[in-house]
Amino acid sequence: RLYGYGARKFVCVGLGVIGCIPAQRIKSQTEECNEEASHWSVMYNEALKSMLQELKSELNGMTYTYFDTYSVMQSIIQNPTPQGFTEVKSACCGLGRLKAKVPCIPISSVCSNRSNHVFWDLYHPTQATARIFVDTIFDGPSQYTFPINLRNLIAA
């Protein structure tokens, strides 16, 4: 429908590592990622990329960028230190184990340094994580944003 209204440039964002959010980790005694949930994230992302490639071949003049949130988030979780993170499992705000038993509410305890946490609450990334996402989608390499990054999409 957007194409019918004249839109020709699109930004599509894939799912992150859903199995590694605190809401999924809390389901495991070892607090490890839920591999099944992560598998379905990958499957969704693959289908989305395939759909985008099909649309590009069908819709004259359509250009897009796809942001591989999954790979960027996985990179942060597997190697957090270079990005300044020290906590990849627990939420910054919430209650209970991993601060993921109860969502962030007014009586929740909040971490003292939210910039070193990957997750704000049991589902969402912190501002520090979101900043990495934004910087990567705008100027990132084709490893994470393809076929072009957002800066190049705007210029196209």
mmCIF file of C-alpha atoms in Angstrom, residues 36-123:
data_model
loop_
_atom_site.group_PDB
_atom_site.id
_atom_site.type_symbol
_atom_site.label_atom_id
_atom_site.label_comp_id
_atom_site.label_asym_id
_atom_site.label_seq_id
_atom_site.Cartn_x
_atom_site.Cartn_y
_atom_site.Cartn_z
ATOM 1 C CA GLU A 36 14.140 -22.313 20.358
ATOM 2 C CA ALA A 37 12.975 -18.696 20.642
ATOM 3 C CA SER A 38 16.191 -17.528 18.989
ATOM 4 C CA HIS A 39 15.686 -20.087 16.211
ATOM 5 C CA TRP A 40 12.278 -18.595 15.410
ATOM 6 C CA SER A 41 13.836 -15.118 15.325
ATOM 7 C CA VAL A 42 16.280 -16.371 12.696
ATOM 8 C CA MET A 43 13.489 -18.017 10.687
ATOM 9 C CA TYR A 44 11.426 -14.814 10.715
ATOM 10 C CA ASN A 45 14.410 -12.717 9.669
ATOM 11 C CA GLU A 46 15.266 -15.060 6.789
ATOM 12 C CA ALA A 47 11.671 -14.902 5.520
ATOM 13 C CA LEU A 48 11.676 -11.100 5.808
ATOM 14 C CA LYS A 49 14.912 -10.803 3.807
ATOM 15 C CA SER A 50 13.530 -13.122 1.144
ATOM 16 C CA MET A 51 10.301 -11.110 0.938
ATOM 17 C CA LEU A 52 12.260 -7.866 0.550
ATOM 18 C CA GLN A 53 14.307 -9.306 -2.306
ATOM 19 C CA GLU A 54 11.116 -10.462 -4.041
ATOM 20 C CA LEU A 55 9.461 -7.070 -3.602
ATOM 21 C CA LYS A 56 12.511 -5.290 -5.000
ATOM 22 C CA SER A 57 12.316 -7.392 -8.162
ATOM 23 C CA GLU A 58 8.548 -6.822 -8.488
ATOM 24 C CA LEU A 59 8.246 -3.127 -7.593
ATOM 25 C CA ASN A 60 9.889 -0.715 -10.001
ATOM 26 C CA GLY A 61 12.171 1.769 -8.242
ATOM 27 C CA MET A 62 11.914 0.216 -4.788
ATOM 28 C CA THR A 63 15.065 0.453 -2.668
ATOM 29 C CA TYR A 64 15.526 -0.617 0.912
ATOM 30 C CA THR A 65 17.876 -1.250 3.745
ATOM 31 C CA TYR A 66 17.536 -4.233 6.028
ATOM 32 C CA PHE A 67 19.026 -3.991 9.513
ATOM 33 C CA ASP A 68 20.234 -7.292 10.958
ATOM 34 C CA THR A 69 19.327 -6.603 14.584
ATOM 35 C CA TYR A 70 19.935 -10.253 15.447
ATOM 36 C CA SER A 71 23.606 -10.247 14.442
ATOM 37 C CA VAL A 72 24.346 -6.900 16.083
ATOM 38 C CA MET A 73 22.656 -7.954 19.327
ATOM 39 C CA GLN A 74 24.357 -11.357 19.273
ATOM 40 C CA SER A 75 27.714 -9.636 18.810
ATOM 41 C CA ILE A 76 27.032 -7.388 21.817
ATOM 42 C CA ILE A 77 25.943 -10.323 24.001
ATOM 43 C CA GLN A 78 28.898 -12.518 23.026
ATOM 44 C CA ASN A 79 31.500 -9.762 23.355
ATOM 45 C CA PRO A 80 30.052 -6.961 25.507
ATOM 46 C CA THR A 81 33.221 -5.333 26.846
ATOM 47 C CA PRO A 82 34.300 -3.366 23.733
ATOM 48 C CA GLN A 83 30.898 -1.654 23.741
ATOM 49 C CA GLY A 84 31.125 -0.848 27.458
ATOM 50 C CA PHE A 85 28.622 -3.434 28.680
ATOM 51 C CA THR A 86 29.146 -5.540 31.779
ATOM 52 C CA GLU A 87 25.625 -6.983 32.165
ATOM 53 C CA VAL A 88 24.059 -8.959 29.319
ATOM 54 C CA LYS A 89 21.598 -11.183 31.206
ATOM 55 C CA SER A 90 19.805 -9.059 33.780
ATOM 56 C CA ALA A 91 17.482 -6.143 33.084
ATOM 57 C CA CYS A 92 18.280 -2.717 34.493
ATOM 58 C CA CYS A 93 14.745 -2.183 35.815
ATOM 59 C CA GLY A 94 12.355 -4.781 37.186
ATOM 60 C CA LEU A 95 11.838 -7.123 40.098
ATOM 61 C CA GLY A 96 12.897 -10.675 40.872
ATOM 62 C CA ARG A 97 15.525 -12.895 39.329
ATOM 63 C CA LEU A 98 17.306 -11.126 36.455
ATOM 64 C CA LYS A 99 14.873 -8.282 37.237
ATOM 65 C CA ALA A 100 12.570 -10.143 34.881
ATOM 66 C CA LYS A 101 9.875 -11.586 37.165
ATOM 67 C CA VAL A 102 7.920 -8.320 37.302
ATOM 68 C CA PRO A 103 8.148 -5.555 34.668
ATOM 69 C CA CYS A 104 9.595 -2.154 35.438
ATOM 70 C CA ILE A 105 7.070 -0.383 37.667
ATOM 71 C CA PRO A 106 7.376 2.623 40.014
ATOM 72 C CA ILE A 107 8.514 0.451 42.954
ATOM 73 C CA SER A 108 11.124 -1.426 40.887
ATOM 74 C CA SER A 109 14.781 -1.093 41.664
ATOM 75 C CA VAL A 110 16.783 0.498 38.871
ATOM 76 C CA CYS A 111 20.432 -0.305 38.236
ATOM 77 C CA SER A 112 22.937 2.380 39.157
ATOM 78 C CA ASN A 113 24.510 2.472 35.683
ATOM 79 C CA ARG A 114 22.078 1.759 32.876
ATOM 80 C CA SER A 115 24.745 2.342 30.231
ATOM 81 C CA ASN A 116 26.488 -0.920 31.145
ATOM 82 C CA HIS A 117 23.304 -3.024 30.764
ATOM 83 C CA VAL A 118 22.156 -4.389 27.407
ATOM 84 C CA PHE A 119 18.509 -4.599 28.531
ATOM 85 C CA TRP A 120 16.398 -1.908 30.184
ATOM 86 C CA ASP A 121 13.561 -4.208 31.221
ATOM 87 C CA LEU A 122 12.605 -7.798 30.590
ATOM 88 C CA TYR A 123 11.965 -7.080 26.874
#
